[in-house]
């Protein structure tokens, strides 16, 4: 299974970016999609999470970021508006998928990360 993230870049404060992440390989469904970010010198932190029933955001993302998904195309998106310099980080997508050996167990796959830089 491979996850390919894209859409990062350099943007001025107040601007917007849309991140995308596509899953490919031996995967037929995703139970949960996640976006994480890791700023220099900091731990990786959850930004947004989406399942069939739940959508959750970190407090820092509420009201500015929107996570969405295309179930049939195994893709997830993160629309980021009103970006701030403190949003600067490498953003990672992660997919939780049912194990082929035991569907009750979820296996997490990570994308390679995409850099988001917000200038002031």
mmCIF file with all atom_site columns, C-alpha atoms in Angstrom:
data_model
loop_
_atom_site.group_PDB
_atom_site.id
_atom_site.type_symbol
_atom_site.label_atom_id
_atom_site.label_alt_id
_atom_site.label_comp_id
_atom_site.label_asym_id
_atom_site.label_entity_id
_atom_site.label_seq_id
_atom_site.pdbx_PDB_ins_code
_atom_site.Cartn_x
_atom_site.Cartn_y
_atom_site.Cartn_z
_atom_site.occupancy
_atom_site.B_iso_or_equiv
_atom_site.pdbx_formal_charge
_atom_site.auth_seq_id
_atom_site.auth_comp_id
_atom_site.auth_asym_id
_atom_site.auth_atom_id
_atom_site.pdbx_PDB_model_num
ATOM 1   C CA . UNK A 1 1   ? 0.000   0.000   0.000  1.00 0.00 ? 1   UNK A CA 1
ATOM 2   C CA . UNK A 1 2   ? 1.298   3.442   -0.900 1.00 0.00 ? 2   UNK A CA 1
ATOM 3   C CA . UNK A 1 3   ? -0.005  6.839   0.094  1.00 0.00 ? 3   UNK A CA 1
ATOM 4   C CA . UNK A 1 4   ? 0.955   9.823   -2.026 1.00 0.00 ? 4   UNK A CA 1
ATOM 5   C CA . UNK A 1 5   ? 0.465   13.246  -0.527 1.00 0.00 ? 5   UNK A CA 1
ATOM 6   C CA . UNK A 1 6   ? 0.592   16.448  -2.533 1.00 0.00 ? 6   UNK A CA 1
ATOM 7   C CA . UNK A 1 7   ? -0.484  20.066  -2.505 1.00 0.00 ? 7   UNK A CA 1
ATOM 8   C CA . UNK A 1 8   ? 1.975   21.620  -0.106 1.00 0.00 ? 8   UNK A CA 1
ATOM 9   C CA . UNK A 1 9   ? 3.856   24.789  -0.863 1.00 0.00 ? 9   UNK A CA 1
ATOM 10  C CA . UNK A 1 10  ? 4.709   28.307  0.187  1.00 0.00 ? 10  UNK A CA 1
ATOM 11  C CA . UNK A 1 11  ? 1.838   30.669  0.919  1.00 0.00 ? 11  UNK A CA 1
ATOM 12  C CA . UNK A 1 12  ? 1.436   34.002  2.657  1.00 0.00 ? 12  UNK A CA 1
ATOM 13  C CA . UNK A 1 13  ? -0.420  34.298  5.926  1.00 0.00 ? 13  UNK A CA 1
ATOM 14  C CA . UNK A 1 14  ? -4.152  34.408  5.279  1.00 0.00 ? 14  UNK A CA 1
ATOM 15  C CA . UNK A 1 15  ? -3.837  32.272  2.172  1.00 0.00 ? 15  UNK A CA 1
ATOM 16  C CA . UNK A 1 16  ? -5.170  28.822  1.412  1.00 0.00 ? 16  UNK A CA 1
ATOM 17  C CA . UNK A 1 17  ? -3.851  25.443  0.356  1.00 0.00 ? 17  UNK A CA 1
ATOM 18  C CA . UNK A 1 18  ? -5.538  22.165  -0.445 1.00 0.00 ? 18  UNK A CA 1
ATOM 19  C CA . UNK A 1 19  ? -3.659  18.995  0.386  1.00 0.00 ? 19  UNK A CA 1
ATOM 20  C CA . UNK A 1 20  ? -4.498  15.703  -1.271 1.00 0.00 ? 20  UNK A CA 1
ATOM 21  C CA . UNK A 1 21  ? -3.558  12.144  -0.478 1.00 0.00 ? 21  UNK A CA 1
ATOM 22  C CA . UNK A 1 22  ? -4.266  9.096   -2.611 1.00 0.00 ? 22  UNK A CA 1
ATOM 23  C CA . UNK A 1 23  ? -3.974  5.451   -1.629 1.00 0.00 ? 23  UNK A CA 1
ATOM 24  C CA . UNK A 1 24  ? -2.902  2.776   -4.069 1.00 0.00 ? 24  UNK A CA 1
ATOM 25  C CA . UNK A 1 25  ? -1.749  -0.814  -4.075 1.00 0.00 ? 25  UNK A CA 1
ATOM 26  C CA . UNK A 1 26  ? -3.339  -3.645  -2.140 1.00 0.00 ? 26  UNK A CA 1
ATOM 27  C CA . UNK A 1 27  ? -6.066  -1.619  -0.535 1.00 0.00 ? 27  UNK A CA 1
ATOM 28  C CA . UNK A 1 28  ? -9.803  -1.727  -1.082 1.00 0.00 ? 28  UNK A CA 1
ATOM 29  C CA . UNK A 1 29  ? -11.159 0.446   1.710  1.00 0.00 ? 29  UNK A CA 1
ATOM 30  C CA . UNK A 1 30  ? -10.105 2.961   4.316  1.00 0.00 ? 30  UNK A CA 1
ATOM 31  C CA . UNK A 1 31  ? -11.833 2.947   7.684  1.00 0.00 ? 31  UNK A CA 1
ATOM 32  C CA . UNK A 1 32  ? -10.319 6.225   8.823  1.00 0.00 ? 32  UNK A CA 1
ATOM 33  C CA . UNK A 1 33  ? -8.249  8.961   7.241  1.00 0.00 ? 33  UNK A CA 1
ATOM 34  C CA . UNK A 1 34  ? -5.981  11.227  9.228  1.00 0.00 ? 34  UNK A CA 1
ATOM 35  C CA . UNK A 1 35  ? -3.869  14.293  8.614  1.00 0.00 ? 35  UNK A CA 1
ATOM 36  C CA . UNK A 1 36  ? -0.937  14.914  10.937 1.00 0.00 ? 36  UNK A CA 1
ATOM 37  C CA . UNK A 1 37  ? 1.695   17.607  10.928 1.00 0.00 ? 37  UNK A CA 1
ATOM 38  C CA . UNK A 1 38  ? 5.178   17.933  12.348 1.00 0.00 ? 38  UNK A CA 1
ATOM 39  C CA . UNK A 1 39  ? 6.866   21.258  12.830 1.00 0.00 ? 39  UNK A CA 1
ATOM 40  C CA . UNK A 1 40  ? 10.650  21.518  13.318 1.00 0.00 ? 40  UNK A CA 1
ATOM 41  C CA . UNK A 1 41  ? 11.602  20.436  16.813 1.00 0.00 ? 41  UNK A CA 1
ATOM 42  C CA . UNK A 1 42  ? 8.093   19.276  17.665 1.00 0.00 ? 42  UNK A CA 1
ATOM 43  C CA . UNK A 1 43  ? 6.306   15.969  17.802 1.00 0.00 ? 43  UNK A CA 1
ATOM 44  C CA . UNK A 1 44  ? 3.946   14.861  15.088 1.00 0.00 ? 44  UNK A CA 1
ATOM 45  C CA . UNK A 1 45  ? 0.412   15.919  15.984 1.00 0.00 ? 45  UNK A CA 1
ATOM 46  C CA . UNK A 1 46  ? -3.045  15.030  14.707 1.00 0.00 ? 46  UNK A CA 1
ATOM 47  C CA . UNK A 1 47  ? -4.702  17.790  12.691 1.00 0.00 ? 47  UNK A CA 1
ATOM 48  C CA . UNK A 1 48  ? -7.862  16.138  11.387 1.00 0.00 ? 48  UNK A CA 1
ATOM 49  C CA . UNK A 1 49  ? -9.571  12.755  11.349 1.00 0.00 ? 49  UNK A CA 1
ATOM 50  C CA . UNK A 1 50  ? -12.521 11.400  9.395  1.00 0.00 ? 50  UNK A CA 1
ATOM 51  C CA . UNK A 1 51  ? -14.519 8.181   9.398  1.00 0.00 ? 51  UNK A CA 1
ATOM 52  C CA . UNK A 1 52  ? -18.025 7.248   8.245  1.00 0.00 ? 52  UNK A CA 1
ATOM 53  C CA . UNK A 1 53  ? -19.417 8.655   11.484 1.00 0.00 ? 53  UNK A CA 1
ATOM 54  C CA . UNK A 1 54  ? -16.969 11.132  12.895 1.00 0.00 ? 54  UNK A CA 1
ATOM 55  C CA . UNK A 1 55  ? -14.979 14.181  11.863 1.00 0.00 ? 55  UNK A CA 1
ATOM 56  C CA . UNK A 1 56  ? -12.558 15.653  14.376 1.00 0.00 ? 56  UNK A CA 1
ATOM 57  C CA . UNK A 1 57  ? -10.106 18.512  14.332 1.00 0.00 ? 57  UNK A CA 1
ATOM 58  C CA . UNK A 1 58  ? -7.325  19.745  16.513 1.00 0.00 ? 58  UNK A CA 1
ATOM 59  C CA . UNK A 1 59  ? -8.286  22.959  18.270 1.00 0.00 ? 59  UNK A CA 1
ATOM 60  C CA . UNK A 1 60  ? -5.781  24.847  16.126 1.00 0.00 ? 60  UNK A CA 1
ATOM 61  C CA . UNK A 1 61  ? -7.531  23.659  12.962 1.00 0.00 ? 61  UNK A CA 1
ATOM 62  C CA . UNK A 1 62  ? -11.163 24.192  13.920 1.00 0.00 ? 62  UNK A CA 1
ATOM 63  C CA . UNK A 1 63  ? -12.922 26.761  11.781 1.00 0.00 ? 63  UNK A CA 1
ATOM 64  C CA . UNK A 1 64  ? -10.045 26.996  9.293  1.00 0.00 ? 64  UNK A CA 1
ATOM 65  C CA . UNK A 1 65  ? -9.365  23.464  8.029  1.00 0.00 ? 65  UNK A CA 1
ATOM 66  C CA . UNK A 1 66  ? -11.781 21.008  6.443  1.00 0.00 ? 66  UNK A CA 1
ATOM 67  C CA . UNK A 1 67  ? -11.086 17.329  5.911  1.00 0.00 ? 67  UNK A CA 1
ATOM 68  C CA . UNK A 1 68  ? -13.005 15.463  3.241  1.00 0.00 ? 68  UNK A CA 1
ATOM 69  C CA . UNK A 1 69  ? -12.668 12.206  1.380  1.00 0.00 ? 69  UNK A CA 1
ATOM 70  C CA . UNK A 1 70  ? -13.576 10.450  -1.835 1.00 0.00 ? 70  UNK A CA 1
ATOM 71  C CA . UNK A 1 71  ? -14.466 6.951   -0.711 1.00 0.00 ? 71  UNK A CA 1
ATOM 72  C CA . UNK A 1 72  ? -14.551 5.390   -4.174 1.00 0.00 ? 72  UNK A CA 1
ATOM 73  C CA . UNK A 1 73  ? -11.218 6.894   -5.223 1.00 0.00 ? 73  UNK A CA 1
ATOM 74  C CA . UNK A 1 74  ? -9.488  6.245   -1.882 1.00 0.00 ? 74  UNK A CA 1
ATOM 75  C CA . UNK A 1 75  ? -8.492  9.861   -1.514 1.00 0.00 ? 75  UNK A CA 1
ATOM 76  C CA . UNK A 1 76  ? -8.533  12.358  1.292  1.00 0.00 ? 76  UNK A CA 1
ATOM 77  C CA . UNK A 1 77  ? -8.239  16.123  1.195  1.00 0.00 ? 77  UNK A CA 1
ATOM 78  C CA . UNK A 1 78  ? -7.401  18.865  3.647  1.00 0.00 ? 78  UNK A CA 1
ATOM 79  C CA . UNK A 1 79  ? -8.613  22.328  2.742  1.00 0.00 ? 79  UNK A CA 1
ATOM 80  C CA . UNK A 1 80  ? -6.663  24.852  4.768  1.00 0.00 ? 80  UNK A CA 1
ATOM 81  C CA . UNK A 1 81  ? -7.873  28.438  4.873  1.00 0.00 ? 81  UNK A CA 1
ATOM 82  C CA . UNK A 1 82  ? -6.647  31.509  6.700  1.00 0.00 ? 82  UNK A CA 1
ATOM 83  C CA . UNK A 1 83  ? -3.227  29.947  7.119  1.00 0.00 ? 83  UNK A CA 1
ATOM 84  C CA . UNK A 1 84  ? -0.924  31.237  9.822  1.00 0.00 ? 84  UNK A CA 1
ATOM 85  C CA . UNK A 1 85  ? 2.862   31.059  10.193 1.00 0.00 ? 85  UNK A CA 1
ATOM 86  C CA . UNK A 1 86  ? 2.387   28.563  13.022 1.00 0.00 ? 86  UNK A CA 1
ATOM 87  C CA . UNK A 1 87  ? 0.797   26.171  10.516 1.00 0.00 ? 87  UNK A CA 1
ATOM 88  C CA . UNK A 1 88  ? 4.221   25.724  8.930  1.00 0.00 ? 88  UNK A CA 1
ATOM 89  C CA . UNK A 1 89  ? 5.069   22.017  9.096  1.00 0.00 ? 89  UNK A CA 1
ATOM 90  C CA . UNK A 1 90  ? 5.382   18.827  7.137  1.00 0.00 ? 90  UNK A CA 1
ATOM 91  C CA . UNK A 1 91  ? 1.902   17.401  6.712  1.00 0.00 ? 91  UNK A CA 1
ATOM 92  C CA . UNK A 1 92  ? 1.387   13.650  6.622  1.00 0.00 ? 92  UNK A CA 1
ATOM 93  C CA . UNK A 1 93  ? -1.655  11.643  5.647  1.00 0.00 ? 93  UNK A CA 1
ATOM 94  C CA . UNK A 1 94  ? -2.376  8.331   7.326  1.00 0.00 ? 94  UNK A CA 1
ATOM 95  C CA . UNK A 1 95  ? -4.914  5.696   6.384  1.00 0.00 ? 95  UNK A CA 1
ATOM 96  C CA . UNK A 1 96  ? -6.322  3.094   8.760  1.00 0.00 ? 96  UNK A CA 1
ATOM 97  C CA . UNK A 1 97  ? -7.367  0.045   6.764  1.00 0.00 ? 97  UNK A CA 1
ATOM 98  C CA . UNK A 1 98  ? -8.749  -3.386  7.706  1.00 0.00 ? 98  UNK A CA 1
ATOM 99  C CA . UNK A 1 99  ? -6.053  -6.036  7.864  1.00 0.00 ? 99  UNK A CA 1
ATOM 100 C CA . UNK A 1 100 ? -6.275  -8.662  5.131  1.00 0.00 ? 100 UNK A CA 1
ATOM 101 C CA . UNK A 1 101 ? -5.692  -11.363 7.756  1.00 0.00 ? 101 UNK A CA 1
ATOM 102 C CA . UNK A 1 102 ? -8.168  -10.032 10.282 1.00 0.00 ? 102 UNK A CA 1
ATOM 103 C CA . UNK A 1 103 ? -10.585 -7.325  9.156  1.00 0.00 ? 103 UNK A CA 1
ATOM 104 C CA . UNK A 1 104 ? -11.314 -6.457  12.770 1.00 0.00 ? 104 UNK A CA 1
ATOM 105 C CA . UNK A 1 105 ? -7.761  -5.149  13.075 1.00 0.00 ? 105 UNK A CA 1
ATOM 106 C CA . UNK A 1 106 ? -6.819  -1.833  11.506 1.00 0.00 ? 106 UNK A CA 1
ATOM 107 C CA . UNK A 1 107 ? -3.434  -1.318  9.916  1.00 0.00 ? 107 UNK A CA 1
ATOM 108 C CA . UNK A 1 108 ? -2.064  2.218   9.529  1.00 0.00 ? 108 UNK A CA 1
ATOM 109 C CA . UNK A 1 109 ? -0.187  3.382   6.473  1.00 0.00 ? 109 UNK A CA 1
ATOM 110 C CA . UNK A 1 110 ? 1.613   6.703   6.187  1.00 0.00 ? 110 UNK A CA 1
ATOM 111 C CA . UNK A 1 111 ? 2.243   9.014   3.300  1.00 0.00 ? 111 UNK A CA 1
ATOM 112 C CA . UNK A 1 112 ? 5.619   10.610  2.676  1.00 0.00 ? 112 UNK A CA 1
ATOM 113 C CA . UNK A 1 113 ? 4.707   14.102  3.843  1.00 0.00 ? 113 UNK A CA 1
ATOM 114 C CA . UNK A 1 114 ? 4.278   17.396  2.071  1.00 0.00 ? 114 UNK A CA 1
ATOM 115 C CA . UNK A 1 115 ? 5.827   20.655  3.227  1.00 0.00 ? 115 UNK A CA 1
ATOM 116 C CA . UNK A 1 116 ? 3.595   23.608  4.036  1.00 0.00 ? 116 UNK A CA 1
ATOM 117 C CA . UNK A 1 117 ? 5.319   26.923  4.679  1.00 0.00 ? 117 UNK A CA 1
ATOM 118 C CA . UNK A 1 118 ? 3.354   30.005  5.671  1.00 0.00 ? 118 UNK A CA 1
ATOM 119 C CA . UNK A 1 119 ? 5.170   33.326  5.536  1.00 0.00 ? 119 UNK A CA 1
ATOM 120 C CA . UNK A 1 120 ? 4.182   36.306  7.648  1.00 0.00 ? 120 UNK A CA 1
#
